[in-house]
Amino acid sequence: MTLLTAAFLTALLAGAITAGIPLLLAGLGEQLSEKTGVLNIGIEGMMLAGAYLGFLVAWKTDSVFLGFVGGAGGGMLVAAIMALLCVRFGLNQIVIGIALTLGAEGATAMLHYFQFAQTYPRLGAISSLPIPLLADIPVLGPALFNRPPIVYIALLLVAVFAYVYRKTYWGIALQAAGDKPAALDSSGVSVLGIRSVAVLLTGALVGLGGGFMAIVGAGIFVPFMTNGNGFIGIVLAMLARGRPLWVLGGAALFGACLSLTTALQVAGVDIPTDVIQMLPFAAVMGVLVMLGRKANLPSALGAAYVRGAR
Amino acid sequence: MSVEVQDPSADGQAAAKNNGLASRRLLTDRLQLIGLSIGPLVAAILVASLILIAMGVNPVDYYTYIVNRGLLSPSGIEATLTRMGPLLLIAAGLIVAFRAGIWNLGGDAQFLLGASVVAALAPVLTGYMPVWLVLIVTLVIGAIIGALWSLVPALLRARQGVNEIITTMMMSFLGISFSNVLVKIFFLDPATNVPQTRTLPVEDRLPRLFDTTISSGVLIGLVAILIVHYVMAKTAFGLKLKIVGANAKAAVHAGLSVSALTIGVFAISAGFSGLSGAVAVLGQYGNVRADWNPAYTLTIVPLVFLARFNGFATIAYVFLFSVLSIGSESAARRLGVPNYFTLVTMAILLILLGITEMLDQKRRESRRT
């Protein structure tokens, strides 16, 4: 097999991480919203806003760091509308989520049309931060331990969220806002406050994922570039049943298949990319058919909290 | 034809007391309902106009153009009505699913697979049977393909309670790719270099209405919505679905076979999406190109919600959406406003409709107490 050279494997693994990080951030973000009882269908839009604003800021300021801040900010901007309409005012989460996705798709595509459609500016390659010793491991080293810092931060977030959910007061409060909002309310904690913060943080995480796609992944912003990644994030969050580590596993699986698609194309293997794109979904469906367990979602998921309504 | 009044429980007792009063109530309620739809529409156009002004486009010109192209010009209204056919069928399927509390979000794959299988079969079948029979057979096949694609999510939900939002979305991604594989490898038209299926000749497609280019697909869509509306409102089956949707546990206690109903609902809902794909191919496109995906489902979901699953309101919203999308497609070419602007307008409209509905609900609650 000429395919299985070290260079090919490195490229495959590196590509899997590049494709998987946005999915990971989207899944972690969605998981946070869902824990508190907000079914956040709008993350595709938040991701796209993050990709646009992240690219714009990185391009204008020439600073990758500010670009990521811009990406998180773009996601939060859309999330703020969601928090206001769905958490404060209790509007239908599905309708508003889809509206925000459509709106962000339209708005970013129009902004791109007026700003970049003639020139298509590109960002330069961004510098990576090799981790001593680990970066020297063959294949694994260059693919995983010689990457931009944002990659390490995203992976660390998995551990941070796992700790917060399991060990801290905040983790319990988040869970309670989704499972027994009335009980949380009567213990003197603001359900709407917790949910609003969670939705805003979701926006920041997902927006960061979008920013990653534009700044690290593509180096360019194109309309609709998130291409369903936000929706895959929703699927990952639901499959993970509240566990951040499972989101990581899912993002790795989907990222690997996306990477395999491009790698085989580059290697000149003549299979339509659609066949490989089917793999992760087919695999997860297969697992679901065999295990067939309930999704274990928070009981108040999707329902607006109105004090005294139940 | 009667317009169904929303949330009749609020007015039920008054109606029982006095017929005259009730009918006056009905009238004001109907007027309010219309106001509730028109108000946000006007507000959305105003907000969108501000954006247009910021872009340096005269909003009056823009909207005049849209109404002219999407509604008033003969070719525009024909395109609008033709587009409504597939959209209404998707809406009909969503109404059934949502009423029963089932989140079938996999409509895009059900639509596409129905479309590509029908596009592959129809031109071949015309060699073996009369055109009218081909049309009937392929419409049925489209519906069956759509329904089959929902079978796994249906069984998982009915037997094991696996959340169907996950499974239908996964099957949707899977099906969109699978449809592409079918078109690119198995259904390829050998006569062209473009990756697409064979093309059904115009004379073999669904008949056009009168002397226009309007496809009779719109009639199929209208009939489907009206049947769904009637079945949901008047029949025992519709009532059963509503009970399952409102409270599945109570439905079990009431002796309903929830798992059989669940599988049935999936099949009906996905069947309508598959039928929609068949109608789009047989009435309008004639073939399926590789990577084609109009992704109608996501725009129809909120419309069905805002119509509160009411068939007539759904028809109105779908009509509005079709005018807007047909009109803005040509406005993009003529006025330099990118087509993406429709997405922004849709978002504003959905948000304002949502806010209006919330305010209306608060008003109802305060009236009740």
PDB file of N, CA and C in Angstrom, chain B residues 19-81:
ATOM      1  N   ASN B  19     -75.415  31.903  20.478  1.00  0.00           N
ATOM      2  CA  ASN B  19     -74.907  31.710  19.124  1.00  0.00           C
ATOM      3  C   ASN B  19     -74.530  33.014  18.452  1.00  0.00           C
ATOM      4  N   GLY B  20     -75.380  34.034  18.633  1.00  0.00           N
ATOM      5  CA  GLY B  20     -75.117  35.325  17.996  1.00  0.00           C
ATOM      6  C   GLY B  20     -73.816  35.923  18.482  1.00  0.00           C
ATOM      7  N   LEU B  21     -73.677  35.889  19.797  1.00  0.00           N
ATOM      8  CA  LEU B  21     -72.453  36.428  20.384  1.00  0.00           C
ATOM      9  C   LEU B  21     -71.238  35.660  19.883  1.00  0.00           C
ATOM     10  N   ALA B  22     -71.444  34.330  19.803  1.00  0.00           N
ATOM     11  CA  ALA B  22     -70.331  33.481  19.386  1.00  0.00           C
ATOM     12  C   ALA B  22     -69.894  33.813  17.973  1.00  0.00           C
ATOM     13  N   SER B  23     -70.868  34.030  17.107  1.00  0.00           N
ATOM     14  CA  SER B  23     -70.472  34.274  15.727  1.00  0.00           C
ATOM     15  C   SER B  23     -69.772  35.622  15.609  1.00  0.00           C
ATOM     16  N   ARG B  24     -70.199  36.595  16.478  1.00  0.00           N
ATOM     17  CA  ARG B  24     -69.487  37.863  16.456  1.00  0.00           C
ATOM     18  C   ARG B  24     -68.050  37.665  16.950  1.00  0.00           C
ATOM     19  N   ARG B  25     -67.942  36.849  17.994  1.00  0.00           N
ATOM     20  CA  ARG B  25     -66.620  36.502  18.517  1.00  0.00           C
ATOM     21  C   ARG B  25     -65.745  35.875  17.431  1.00  0.00           C
ATOM     22  N   LEU B  26     -66.415  34.934  16.718  1.00  0.00           N
ATOM     23  CA  LEU B  26     -65.702  34.247  15.652  1.00  0.00           C
ATOM     24  C   LEU B  26     -65.147  35.246  14.651  1.00  0.00           C
ATOM     25  N   LEU B  27     -66.011  36.223  14.298  1.00  0.00           N
ATOM     26  CA  LEU B  27     -65.609  37.190  13.289  1.00  0.00           C
ATOM     27  C   LEU B  27     -64.423  38.008  13.787  1.00  0.00           C
ATOM     28  N   THR B  28     -64.539  38.524  15.033  1.00  0.00           N
ATOM     29  CA  THR B  28     -63.420  39.333  15.527  1.00  0.00           C
ATOM     30  C   THR B  28     -62.171  38.475  15.656  1.00  0.00           C
ATOM     31  N   ASP B  29     -62.349  37.232  16.070  1.00  0.00           N
ATOM     32  CA  ASP B  29     -61.186  36.358  16.182  1.00  0.00           C
ATOM     33  C   ASP B  29     -60.512  36.167  14.834  1.00  0.00           C
ATOM     34  N   ARG B  30     -61.378  35.997  13.805  1.00  0.00           N
ATOM     35  CA  ARG B  30     -60.804  35.812  12.467  1.00  0.00           C
ATOM     36  C   ARG B  30     -60.051  37.053  12.037  1.00  0.00           C
ATOM     37  N   LEU B  31     -60.678  38.222  12.289  1.00  0.00           N
ATOM     38  CA  LEU B  31     -60.010  39.458  11.913  1.00  0.00           C
ATOM     39  C   LEU B  31     -58.692  39.604  12.657  1.00  0.00           C
ATOM     40  N   GLN B  32     -58.718  39.246  13.947  1.00  0.00           N
ATOM     41  CA  GLN B  32     -57.493  39.343  14.724  1.00  0.00           C
ATOM     42  C   GLN B  32     -56.418  38.426  14.167  1.00  0.00           C
ATOM     43  N   LEU B  33     -56.874  37.212  13.782  1.00  0.00           N
ATOM     44  CA  LEU B  33     -55.924  36.252  13.216  1.00  0.00           C
ATOM     45  C   LEU B  33     -55.255  36.827  11.979  1.00  0.00           C
ATOM     46  N   ILE B  34     -56.079  37.454  11.117  1.00  0.00           N
ATOM     47  CA  ILE B  34     -55.524  38.042   9.899  1.00  0.00           C
ATOM     48  C   ILE B  34     -54.576  39.173  10.275  1.00  0.00           C
ATOM     49  N   GLY B  35     -55.000  40.003  11.255  1.00  0.00           N
ATOM     50  CA  GLY B  35     -54.147  41.096  11.710  1.00  0.00           C
ATOM     51  C   GLY B  35     -52.832  40.588  12.256  1.00  0.00           C
ATOM     52  N   LEU B  36     -52.917  39.462  12.970  1.00  0.00           N
ATOM     53  CA  LEU B  36     -51.713  38.891  13.564  1.00  0.00           C
ATOM     54  C   LEU B  36     -50.729  38.443  12.497  1.00  0.00           C
ATOM     55  N   SER B  37     -51.236  38.145  11.317  1.00  0.00           N
ATOM     56  CA  SER B  37     -50.333  37.730  10.243  1.00  0.00           C
ATOM     57  C   SER B  37     -49.848  38.926   9.434  1.00  0.00           C
ATOM     58  N   ILE B  38     -50.766  39.891   9.190  1.00  0.00           N
ATOM     59  CA  ILE B  38     -50.405  41.031   8.352  1.00  0.00           C
ATOM     60  C   ILE B  38     -49.460  41.973   9.085  1.00  0.00           C
ATOM     61  N   GLY B  39     -49.740  42.191  10.378  1.00  0.00           N
ATOM     62  CA  GLY B  39     -48.933  43.130  11.167  1.00  0.00           C
ATOM     63  C   GLY B  39     -47.441  42.832  11.073  1.00  0.00           C
ATOM     64  N   PRO B  40     -47.039  41.618  11.459  1.00  0.00           N
ATOM     65  CA  PRO B  40     -45.609  41.304  11.391  1.00  0.00           C
ATOM     66  C   PRO B  40     -45.054  41.363   9.977  1.00  0.00           C
ATOM     67  N   LEU B  41     -45.882  41.042   8.988  1.00  0.00           N
ATOM     68  CA  LEU B  41     -45.418  41.101   7.596  1.00  0.00           C
ATOM     69  C   LEU B  41     -45.042  42.531   7.250  1.00  0.00           C
ATOM     70  N   VAL B  42     -45.930  43.481   7.604  1.00  0.00           N
ATOM     71  CA  VAL B  42     -45.657  44.890   7.321  1.00  0.00           C
ATOM     72  C   VAL B  42     -44.416  45.339   8.082  1.00  0.00           C
ATOM     73  N   ALA B  43     -44.356  44.957   9.366  1.00  0.00           N
ATOM     74  CA  ALA B  43     -43.188  45.345  10.172  1.00  0.00           C
ATOM     75  C   ALA B  43     -41.902  44.779   9.583  1.00  0.00           C
ATOM     76  N   ALA B  44     -41.960  43.512   9.122  1.00  0.00           N
ATOM     77  CA  ALA B  44     -40.757  42.881   8.556  1.00  0.00           C
ATOM     78  C   ALA B  44     -40.311  43.623   7.309  1.00  0.00           C
ATOM     79  N   ILE B  45     -41.287  44.038   6.483  1.00  0.00           N
ATOM     80  CA  ILE B  45     -40.927  44.776   5.266  1.00  0.00           C
ATOM     81  C   ILE B  45     -40.284  46.107   5.635  1.00  0.00           C
ATOM     82  N   LEU B  46     -40.803  46.747   6.708  1.00  0.00           N
ATOM     83  CA  LEU B  46     -40.216  48.015   7.137  1.00  0.00           C
ATOM     84  C   LEU B  46     -38.764  47.828   7.584  1.00  0.00           C
ATOM     85  N   VAL B  47     -38.534  46.808   8.425  1.00  0.00           N
ATOM     86  CA  VAL B  47     -37.165  46.567   8.901  1.00  0.00           C
ATOM     87  C   VAL B  47     -36.242  46.245   7.723  1.00  0.00           C
ATOM     88  N   ALA B  48     -36.739  45.368   6.835  1.00  0.00           N
ATOM     89  CA  ALA B  48     -35.930  44.992   5.670  1.00  0.00           C
ATOM     90  C   ALA B  48     -35.651  46.218   4.800  1.00  0.00           C
ATOM     91  N   SER B  49     -36.625  47.151   4.735  1.00  0.00           N
ATOM     92  CA  SER B  49     -36.434  48.365   3.939  1.00  0.00           C
ATOM     93  C   SER B  49     -35.272  49.188   4.477  1.00  0.00           C
ATOM     94  N   LEU B  50     -35.179  49.246   5.812  1.00  0.00           N
ATOM     95  CA  LEU B  50     -34.069  49.996   6.405  1.00  0.00           C
ATOM     96  C   LEU B  50     -32.733  49.424   5.938  1.00  0.00           C
ATOM     97  N   ILE B  51     -32.669  48.072   5.905  1.00  0.00           N
ATOM     98  CA  ILE B  51     -31.431  47.436   5.450  1.00  0.00           C
ATOM     99  C   ILE B  51     -31.169  47.791   3.983  1.00  0.00           C
ATOM    100  N   LEU B  52     -32.241  47.767   3.177  1.00  0.00           N
ATOM    101  CA  LEU B  52     -32.080  48.105   1.755  1.00  0.00           C
ATOM    102  C   LEU B  52     -31.572  49.523   1.593  1.00  0.00           C
ATOM    103  N   ILE B  53     -32.128  50.456   2.397  1.00  0.00           N
ATOM    104  CA  ILE B  53     -31.686  51.847   2.310  1.00  0.00           C
ATOM    105  C   ILE B  53     -30.198  51.930   2.641  1.00  0.00           C
ATOM    106  N   ALA B  54     -29.808  51.176   3.685  1.00  0.00           N
ATOM    107  CA  ALA B  54     -28.391  51.168   4.057  1.00  0.00           C
ATOM    108  C   ALA B  54     -27.527  50.653   2.907  1.00  0.00           C
ATOM    109  N   MET B  55     -28.122  49.771   2.083  1.00  0.00           N
ATOM    110  CA  MET B  55     -27.375  49.224   0.947  1.00  0.00           C
ATOM    111  C   MET B  55     -27.442  50.145  -0.268  1.00  0.00           C
ATOM    112  N   GLY B  56     -28.183  51.253  -0.121  1.00  0.00           N
ATOM    113  CA  GLY B  56     -28.309  52.179  -1.233  1.00  0.00           C
ATOM    114  C   GLY B  56     -29.318  51.749  -2.281  1.00  0.00           C
ATOM    115  N   VAL B  57     -30.280  50.907  -1.874  1.00  0.00           N
ATOM    116  CA  VAL B  57     -31.320  50.477  -2.809  1.00  0.00           C
ATOM    117  C   VAL B  57     -32.639  51.081  -2.356  1.00  0.00           C
ATOM    118  N   ASN B  58     -33.413  51.582  -3.299  1.00  0.00           N
ATOM    119  CA  ASN B  58     -34.717  52.142  -2.961  1.00  0.00           C
ATOM    120  C   ASN B  58     -35.685  51.003  -2.635  1.00  0.00           C
ATOM    121  N   PRO B  59     -36.154  50.916  -1.377  1.00  0.00           N
ATOM    122  CA  PRO B  59     -37.010  49.788  -0.998  1.00  0.00           C
ATOM    123  C   PRO B  59     -38.312  49.745  -1.785  1.00  0.00           C
ATOM    124  N   VAL B  60     -38.853  50.914  -2.136  1.00  0.00           N
ATOM    125  CA  VAL B  60     -40.110  50.912  -2.896  1.00  0.00           C
ATOM    126  C   VAL B  60     -39.898  50.222  -4.241  1.00  0.00           C
ATOM    127  N   ASP B  61     -38.781  50.577  -4.895  1.00  0.00           N
ATOM    128  CA  ASP B  61     -38.461  49.925  -6.172  1.00  0.00           C
ATOM    129  C   ASP B  61     -38.342  48.419  -5.989  1.00  0.00           C
ATOM    130  N   TYR B  62     -37.621  48.037  -4.910  1.00  0.00           N
ATOM    131  CA  TYR B  62     -37.339  46.625  -4.688  1.00  0.00           C
ATOM    132  C   TYR B  62     -38.633  45.833  -4.500  1.00  0.00           C
ATOM    133  N   TYR B  63     -39.488  46.337  -3.588  1.00  0.00           N
ATOM    134  CA  TYR B  63     -40.702  45.562  -3.299  1.00  0.00           C
ATOM    135  C   TYR B  63     -41.716  45.632  -4.438  1.00  0.00           C
ATOM    136  N   THR B  64     -41.742  46.767  -5.146  1.00  0.00           N
ATOM    137  CA  THR B  64     -42.599  46.823  -6.328  1.00  0.00           C
ATOM    138  C   THR B  64     -42.161  45.744  -7.313  1.00  0.00           C
ATOM    139  N   TYR B  65     -40.843  45.649  -7.465  1.00  0.00           N
ATOM    140  CA  TYR B  65     -40.293  44.675  -8.395  1.00  0.00           C
ATOM    141  C   TYR B  65     -40.654  43.250  -7.962  1.00  0.00           C
ATOM    142  N   ILE B  66     -40.507  42.977  -6.668  1.00  0.00           N
ATOM    143  CA  ILE B  66     -40.803  41.627  -6.174  1.00  0.00           C
ATOM    144  C   ILE B  66     -42.269  41.271  -6.409  1.00  0.00           C
ATOM    145  N   VAL B  67     -43.166  42.210  -6.057  1.00  0.00           N
ATOM    146  CA  VAL B  67     -44.597  41.928  -6.234  1.00  0.00           C
ATOM    147  C   VAL B  67     -44.901  41.766  -7.715  1.00  0.00           C
ATOM    148  N   ASN B  68     -44.287  42.608  -8.532  1.00  0.00           N
ATOM    149  CA  ASN B  68     -44.522  42.481  -9.972  1.00  0.00           C
ATOM    150  C   ASN B  68     -44.044  41.144 -10.509  1.00  0.00           C
ATOM    151  N   ARG B  69     -42.836  40.777 -10.105  1.00  0.00           N
ATOM    152  CA  ARG B  69     -42.258  39.554 -10.658  1.00  0.00           C
ATOM    153  C   ARG B  69     -42.837  38.287 -10.042  1.00  0.00           C
ATOM    154  N   GLY B  70     -43.102  38.325  -8.735  1.00  0.00           N
ATOM    155  CA  GLY B  70     -43.536  37.108  -8.064  1.00  0.00           C
ATOM    156  C   GLY B  70     -45.035  36.911  -8.076  1.00  0.00           C
ATOM    157  N   LEU B  71     -45.798  37.993  -8.308  1.00  0.00           N
ATOM    158  CA  LEU B  71     -47.242  37.899  -8.126  1.00  0.00           C
ATOM    159  C   LEU B  71     -48.012  38.393  -9.339  1.00  0.00           C
ATOM    160  N   LEU B  72     -47.621  39.532  -9.921  1.00  0.00           N
ATOM    161  CA  LEU B  72     -48.462  40.187 -10.912  1.00  0.00           C
ATOM    162  C   LEU B  72     -48.128  39.803 -12.352  1.00  0.00           C
ATOM    163  N   SER B  73     -46.870  39.495 -12.629  1.00  0.00           N
ATOM    164  CA  SER B  73     -46.562  39.126 -14.013  1.00  0.00           C
ATOM    165  C   SER B  73     -47.007  37.687 -14.248  1.00  0.00           C
ATOM    166  N   PRO B  74     -47.493  37.406 -15.455  1.00  0.00           N
ATOM    167  CA  PRO B  74     -47.992  36.046 -15.732  1.00  0.00           C
ATOM    168  C   PRO B  74     -46.931  34.982 -15.461  1.00  0.00           C
ATOM    169  N   SER B  75     -45.710  35.205 -15.927  1.00  0.00           N
ATOM    170  CA  SER B  75     -44.688  34.177 -15.730  1.00  0.00           C
ATOM    171  C   SER B  75     -44.320  34.061 -14.257  1.00  0.00           C
ATOM    172  N   GLY B  76     -44.389  35.197 -13.529  1.00  0.00           N
ATOM    173  CA  GLY B  76     -44.052  35.187 -12.116  1.00  0.00           C
ATOM    174  C   GLY B  76     -45.038  34.378 -11.299  1.00  0.00           C
ATOM    175  N   ILE B  77     -46.324  34.646 -11.500  1.00  0.00           N
ATOM    176  CA  ILE B  77     -47.330  33.939 -10.706  1.00  0.00           C
ATOM    177  C   ILE B  77     -47.335  32.455 -11.074  1.00  0.00           C
ATOM    178  N   GLU B  78     -47.021  32.159 -12.345  1.00  0.00           N
ATOM    179  CA  GLU B  78     -46.942  30.749 -12.750  1.00  0.00           C
ATOM    180  C   GLU B  78     -45.798  30.048 -12.024  1.00  0.00           C
ATOM    181  N   ALA B  79     -44.654  30.731 -11.945  1.00  0.00           N
ATOM    182  CA  ALA B  79     -43.513  30.136 -11.244  1.00  0.00           C
ATOM    183  C   ALA B  79     -43.816  29.996  -9.756  1.00  0.00           C
ATOM    184  N   THR B  80     -44.486  31.019  -9.194  1.00  0.00           N
ATOM    185  CA  THR B  80     -44.842  30.979  -7.773  1.00  0.00           C
ATOM    186  C   THR B  80     -45.734  29.780  -7.470  1.00  0.00           C
ATOM    187  N   LEU B  81     -46.785  29.617  -8.279  1.00  0.00           N
ATOM    188  CA  LEU B  81     -47.734  28.520  -8.020  1.00  0.00           C
ATOM    189  C   LEU B  81     -47.063  27.164  -8.241  1.00  0.00           C
TER     190      LEU B  81
END
